[in-house]
C-alpha positions as a printed NumPy array, in Angstrom:
array([[ -89.072, -148.879,  -91.804],
       [ -88.009, -148.779,  -88.142],
       [ -87.201, -145.999,  -85.663],
       [ -83.96 , -147.047,  -83.955],
       [ -83.614, -144.379,  -81.268],
       [ -85.027, -141.081,  -80.023],
       [ -83.68 , -138.363,  -77.719],
       [ -84.682, -138.3  ,  -74.073],
       [ -87.313, -135.88 ,  -72.855],
       [ -85.888, -132.474,  -71.885],
       [ -82.633, -133.011,  -73.763],
       [ -81.099, -129.523,  -74.159],
       [ -81.634, -128.19 ,  -77.662],
       [ -77.982, -127.109,  -77.844],
       [ -76.903, -130.763,  -77.618],
       [ -79.005, -131.721,  -80.632],
       [ -82.199, -133.777,  -80.781],
       [ -81.288, -136.877,  -82.792],
       [ -83.606, -139.561,  -84.135],
       [ -82.24 , -142.668,  -85.851],
       [ -83.975, -144.937,  -88.339],
       [ -83.316, -147.866,  -90.639],
       [ -85.163, -148.906,  -93.792],
       [ -84.78 , -152.622,  -92.962],
       [ -83.611, -153.147,  -96.531],
       [ -80.209, -153.659,  -98.102],
       [ -81.259, -151.645, -101.141],
       [ -80.574, -147.874, -100.752],
       [ -83.577, -145.643, -101.234],
       [ -84.648, -142.011, -100.809],
       [ -86.207, -141.319,  -97.383],
       [ -88.315, -138.272,  -96.565],
       [ -88.47 , -137.498,  -92.842],
       [ -91.254, -135.246,  -91.569],
       [ -90.646, -133.346,  -88.322],
       [ -94.003, -133.056,  -86.581],
       [ -95.326, -130.995,  -83.69 ],
       [ -96.928, -133.824,  -81.736],
       [ -99.259, -131.461,  -79.874],
       [-100.871, -130.087,  -83.047],
       [ -99.829, -132.752,  -85.622],
       [ -98.403, -129.928,  -87.753],
       [ -95.442, -130.759,  -89.996],
       [ -92.876, -128.07 ,  -89.206],
       [ -90.128, -129.265,  -91.578],
       [ -89.032, -132.132,  -93.803],
       [ -85.653, -133.63 ,  -94.606],
       [ -84.884, -135.71 ,  -97.688],
       [ -82.062, -138.237,  -97.39 ],
       [ -80.861, -139.609, -100.723],
       [ -80.082, -143.294, -101.239],
       [ -79.711, -144.538,  -97.666],
       [ -80.471, -147.733,  -95.78 ],
       [ -80.315, -145.985,  -92.384],
       [ -79.87 , -142.469,  -91.115],
       [ -79.889, -139.946,  -88.307],
       [ -81.721, -136.616,  -88.27 ],
       [ -81.331, -133.71 ,  -85.871],
       [ -84.598, -131.819,  -85.357],
       [ -83.077, -129.15 ,  -83.063],
       [ -82.99 , -126.413,  -85.756],
       [ -86.757, -126.702,  -86.273],
       [ -88.194, -126.827,  -82.738],
       [ -89.61 , -124.132,  -80.467],
       [ -86.906, -121.944,  -78.895],
       [ -89.132, -120.228,  -76.313],
       [ -87.67 , -116.885,  -77.373],
       [ -90.668, -114.962,  -75.993],
       [ -90.343, -116.494,  -72.537],
       [ -90.263, -114.   ,  -69.678],
       [ -90.262, -114.241,  -65.883],
       [ -93.521, -113.898,  -64.032],
       [ -94.418, -110.288,  -63.326],
       [ -93.607, -108.945,  -59.887],
       [ -96.521, -109.729,  -57.609],
       [ -99.053, -109.877,  -60.473],
       [-100.028, -113.512,  -59.894],
       [-100.794, -115.525,  -56.791],
       [ -98.847, -118.435,  -55.36 ],
       [ -99.449, -121.448,  -57.595],
       [ -98.209, -124.783,  -58.915],
       [ -98.108, -125.571,  -62.622],
       [ -96.155, -127.578,  -65.167],
       [ -93.381, -125.87 ,  -67.091],
       [ -94.261, -125.083,  -70.694],
       [ -93.135, -127.795,  -73.136],
       [ -93.714, -128.678,  -76.777],
       [ -93.56 , -132.295,  -77.936],
       [ -92.092, -133.352,  -81.294],
       [ -91.798, -136.581,  -83.255],
       [ -90.671, -137.726,  -86.684],
       [ -92.774, -139.474,  -89.291],
       [ -91.486, -141.576,  -92.19 ],
       [ -94.351, -142.784,  -94.311],
       [ -96.739, -144.5  ,  -91.903],
       [ -94.097, -144.994,  -89.196],
       [ -93.885, -142.547,  -86.31 ],
       [ -91.417, -142.217,  -83.471],
       [ -92.214, -141.629,  -79.818],
       [ -92.596, -137.942,  -79.042],
       [ -89.907, -136.001,  -77.169],
       [ -90.55 , -133.088,  -74.77 ],
       [ -88.69 , -129.88 ,  -75.621],
       [ -88.494, -127.209,  -72.907],
       [ -86.593, -123.993,  -72.096],
       [ -84.178, -125.957,  -69.865],
       [ -80.59 , -126.089,  -71.053],
       [ -78.952, -128.806,  -69.012],
       [ -79.46 , -132.514,  -68.376],
       [ -80.894, -133.648,  -65.064],
       [ -82.032, -136.781,  -63.3  ],
       [ -85.37 , -136.474,  -61.536],
       [ -86.023, -135.549,  -58.84 ],
       [ -83.935, -132.39 ,  -59.155],
       [ -84.228, -128.759,  -58.105],
       [ -83.321, -126.667,  -61.14 ],
       [ -81.492, -123.631,  -59.833],
       [ -78.009, -122.251,  -59.285],
       [ -79.006, -120.019,  -56.39 ],
       [ -78.901, -121.088,  -52.712],
       [ -81.887, -122.451,  -50.794],
       [ -81.809, -119.535,  -48.337],
       [ -83.043, -116.485,  -50.21 ],
       [ -84.231, -112.903,  -49.841],
       [ -87.384, -111.635,  -51.506],
       [ -89.266, -108.34 ,  -51.559],
       [ -92.683, -108.338,  -49.914],
       [ -94.408, -107.33 ,  -53.185],
       [ -92.185, -109.496,  -55.378],
       [ -92.353, -113.151,  -56.442],
       [ -89.988, -116.052,  -57.014],
       [ -90.069, -119.034,  -59.349],
       [ -88.81 , -122.472,  -58.356],
       [ -88.442, -125.207,  -60.97 ],
       [ -88.061, -128.844,  -59.986],
       [ -88.175, -132.025,  -62.027],
       [ -90.135, -135.068,  -60.878],
       [ -90.458, -138.607,  -62.134],
       [ -93.57 , -139.786,  -63.968],
       [ -96.869, -139.783,  -62.037],
       [ -95.519, -138.106,  -58.91 ],
       [ -97.87 , -136.548,  -56.368],
       [ -96.46 , -133.125,  -55.499],
       [ -97.41 , -131.318,  -52.292],
       [ -96.038, -127.92 ,  -51.284],
       [ -96.503, -126.546,  -47.775],
       [ -95.843, -122.799,  -47.396],
       [ -95.321, -121.671,  -43.802],
       [ -94.893, -117.96 ,  -42.983],
       [ -93.656, -117.038,  -39.532],
       [ -97.07 , -115.571,  -38.579],
       [ -98.571, -119.067,  -38.473],
       [-100.944, -119.161,  -41.471],
       [-100.114, -122.192,  -43.639],
       [-100.917, -122.586,  -47.324],
       [-100.871, -125.966,  -49.084],
       [-100.731, -126.65 ,  -52.813],
       [-100.846, -129.991,  -54.609],
       [-100.455, -131.378,  -58.12 ],
       [-101.484, -135.002,  -58.533],
       [ -99.668, -137.38 ,  -60.893],
       [ -97.289, -134.697,  -62.138],
       [ -94.649, -135.607,  -64.721],
       [ -91.737, -133.543,  -65.993],
       [ -90.878, -130.108,  -64.609],
       [ -93.07 , -128.318,  -62.068],
       [ -93.053, -124.546,  -61.509],
       [ -93.817, -123.101,  -58.08 ],
       [ -94.625, -119.391,  -58.063],
       [ -94.358, -117.791,  -54.617],
       [ -95.81 , -114.349,  -53.798],
       [ -95.212, -113.392,  -50.14 ],
       [ -97.68 , -110.473,  -50.222],
       [-100.464, -113.063,  -49.817],
       [ -99.419, -113.581,  -46.218],
       [ -99.557, -109.942,  -45.098],
       [ -96.886, -107.428,  -44.166],
       [ -96.301, -109.132,  -40.808],
       [ -94.704, -112.12 ,  -42.544],
       [ -90.927, -111.722,  -42.267],
       [ -89.931, -115.284,  -43.09 ],
       [ -91.504, -117.918,  -45.32 ],
       [ -90.549, -121.599,  -45.379],
       [ -91.393, -123.729,  -48.41 ],
       [ -91.452, -127.513,  -47.981],
       [ -91.777, -129.692,  -51.101],
       [ -93.05 , -133.248,  -50.702],
       [ -92.928, -135.915,  -53.391],
       [ -95.306, -138.846,  -52.934],
       [ -95.911, -137.723,  -49.334],
       [ -92.182, -137.772,  -48.491],
       [ -90.269, -134.611,  -47.499],
       [ -87.863, -133.834,  -50.324],
       [ -86.633, -130.234,  -50.295],
       [ -87.107, -127.006,  -48.348],
       [ -86.366, -123.384,  -49.252],
       [ -86.202, -120.525,  -46.733],
       [ -87.106, -116.935,  -47.627],
       [ -86.425, -113.718,  -45.756],
       [ -89.102, -111.173,  -46.716],
       [ -87.843, -107.591,  -47.127],
       [ -89.462, -104.211,  -47.605],
       [ -88.121, -102.19 ,  -50.499],
       [ -85.371,  -99.694,  -49.741],
       [ -84.355,  -96.647,  -51.707],
       [ -81.36 ,  -97.966,  -53.637],
       [ -82.067, -101.695,  -53.69 ],
       [ -82.804, -103.347,  -57.025],
       [ -84.051, -106.82 ,  -57.954],
       [ -82.341, -108.287,  -61.027],
       [ -83.87 , -111.263,  -62.852],
       [ -81.972, -113.347,  -65.383],
       [ -82.296, -116.55 ,  -67.365],
       [ -79.625, -118.821,  -65.931],
       [ -77.355, -121.236,  -67.742],
       [ -79.666, -124.101,  -66.745],
       [ -82.792, -122.32 ,  -68.034],
       [ -84.344, -121.243,  -64.732],
       [ -85.392, -117.66 ,  -63.956],
       [ -83.183, -116.531,  -61.09 ],
       [ -83.587, -113.462,  -58.879],
       [ -81.234, -111.522,  -56.636],
       [ -81.68 , -108.304,  -54.685],
       [ -78.74 , -105.936,  -55.166],
       [ -78.791, -103.733,  -52.052],
       [ -76.965, -100.785,  -53.618],
       [ -77.396,  -99.115,  -57.011],
       [ -76.527,  -95.678,  -58.313],
       [ -76.426,  -93.863,  -61.635],
       [ -72.962,  -94.355,  -63.04 ],
       [ -73.197,  -92.206,  -66.135],
       [ -75.414,  -90.857,  -68.89 ],
       [ -74.158,  -91.463,  -72.417],
       [ -74.98 ,  -89.62 ,  -75.631],
       [ -73.974,  -91.035,  -79.009],
       [ -74.461,  -89.059,  -82.201],
       [ -74.8  ,  -90.509,  -85.687],
       [ -73.423,  -88.128,  -88.328],
       [ -73.472,  -87.993,  -92.103],
       [ -71.696,  -85.707,  -94.516],
       [ -68.969,  -85.392,  -97.106],
       [ -66.086,  -85.577,  -94.646],
       [ -65.774,  -81.825,  -94.179],
       [ -69.213,  -80.837,  -92.945],
       [ -70.747,  -83.579,  -90.776],
       [ -74.308,  -83.146,  -89.558],
       [ -75.848,  -85.072,  -86.682],
       [ -78.899,  -86.999,  -87.898],
       [ -79.688,  -89.082,  -84.794],
       [ -78.888,  -89.065,  -81.1  ],
       [ -78.948,  -92.102,  -78.786],
       [ -79.225,  -91.391,  -75.063],
       [ -78.39 ,  -94.147,  -72.563],
       [ -78.415,  -94.376,  -68.768],
       [ -75.967,  -96.739,  -67.088],
       [ -76.44 ,  -97.794,  -63.459],
       [ -74.104,  -99.813,  -61.27 ],
       [ -75.508, -102.541,  -59.016],
       [ -73.384, -103.892,  -56.157],
       [ -74.119, -107.179,  -54.416],
       [ -73.753, -108.052,  -50.755],
       [ -70.674, -109.92 ,  -49.553],
       [ -71.687, -113.457,  -50.446],
       [ -70.349, -117.033,  -50.327],
       [ -68.461, -118.303,  -53.35 ],
       [ -71.379, -120.329,  -54.744],
       [ -73.626, -117.246,  -54.772],
       [ -70.926, -115.117,  -56.387],
       [ -70.479, -117.797,  -59.061],
       [ -74.21 , -117.72 ,  -59.822],
       [ -74.23 , -113.906,  -59.994],
       [ -71.207, -113.932,  -62.282],
       [ -73.322, -115.769,  -64.863],
       [ -75.561, -112.727,  -65.277],
       [ -73.262, -111.123,  -67.83 ],
       [ -73.47 , -114.249,  -70.027],
       [ -77.249, -114.566,  -69.69 ],
       [ -79.223, -114.09 ,  -72.924],
       [ -81.958, -112.198,  -71.042],
       [ -81.749, -109.9  ,  -68.019],
       [ -84.503, -107.796,  -66.457],
       [ -84.866, -105.337,  -63.602],
       [ -87.986, -104.198,  -61.774],
       [ -88.869, -100.503,  -61.842],
       [ -92.162,  -99.161,  -60.524],
       [ -93.718, -102.622,  -60.49 ],
       [ -92.83 , -103.44 ,  -64.114],
       [ -90.157, -105.633,  -65.69 ],
       [ -87.659, -103.968,  -68.029],
       [ -85.113, -105.717,  -70.247],
       [ -81.609, -104.369,  -69.681],
       [ -78.202, -104.807,  -71.237],
       [ -75.337, -105.931,  -69.013],
       [ -72.418, -103.752,  -70.017],
       [ -69.714, -105.033,  -67.65 ],
       [ -69.329, -107.363,  -64.684],
       [ -66.601, -107.291,  -62.047],
       [ -65.749, -109.523,  -59.096],
       [ -63.832, -108.223,  -56.079],
       [ -61.524, -110.621,  -54.195],
       [ -60.242, -110.669,  -50.638],
       [ -56.675, -111.333,  -49.544],
       [ -57.232, -115.093,  -49.733],
       [ -58.276, -114.89 ,  -53.37 ],
       [ -61.936, -115.598,  -52.619],
       [ -64.577, -113.44 ,  -54.332],
       [ -66.475, -111.094,  -52.022],
       [ -69.017, -109.253,  -54.144],
       [ -70.078, -108.562,  -57.719],
       [ -70.562, -105.242,  -59.493],
       [ -72.727, -104.982,  -62.609],
       [ -73.081, -102.07 ,  -65.009],
       [ -76.575, -102.154,  -66.51 ],
       [ -77.837, -100.086,  -69.421],
       [ -81.411,  -99.516,  -68.267],
       [ -82.492,  -96.911,  -70.775],
       [ -81.617,  -96.325,  -74.383],
       [ -83.539,  -93.919,  -76.595],
       [ -82.767,  -93.018,  -80.188],
       [ -84.069,  -89.728,  -81.51 ],
       [ -83.906,  -88.865,  -85.209],
       [ -83.096,  -85.2  ,  -85.859]])
């Protein structure tokens, strides 16, 4: 028995995670393939292939989907470096095992080193908020991050011999309310690689930070400077014989509209992905709340270029049985 090929680490689950094998025999035989969590050695599924001399199995339906993944809470954790959560899988046929493959929440292919984001490298952030940056590095890379607020205090973080995807969590409140700008410089193996600039803002009455899981799997943030209550909706569920209908439940919903700044086309394109995101949150009173994106609109100027984005968000939905 021989393993012919395995998927690359961090291959998006949606593309399939295919392993190939051959029995090294011309005589067809039944082959049982065990799909194994390489971190725990637990068999999560098995596939039985009847009368084959070679085959290909896709383990994507059986791996971790990271469905409980959420962004870091607003200002609840300090600035830090860590590796992105991954689970490793392999296949086992009899006594033969494949190499393990890393499965992560990322949903697009990349070549390290790579910054995994669709948002620009000049950003705005609330003083008591946080931001997550994901970047992929090659095997055994020394990562150094230098964080430089405008008030002069410098913070350095390092992760030695990192491999895979690194998460940087930035919380500007660590640097005091005098910090109005924060520069983040990422070095790989002591060489300058990437820098991100932040403008630190105080919260204003109608501004709202929206967080969403992007198409590439990163947690993106954007501050919508203007929001207002668009409407309150009441839906009644009724039962009866067609003549006399009685309300048995009422669902109350609050819809708010969030309006972006006038932004460049690349930012508008990233914001337009919010409506297609599987998970969207907003921050209210220091807590994250899942919301439903009802509609999304782009406004265009006379040249046909998008200027800003409007989102309708259902931020509250309560069902009361009568």
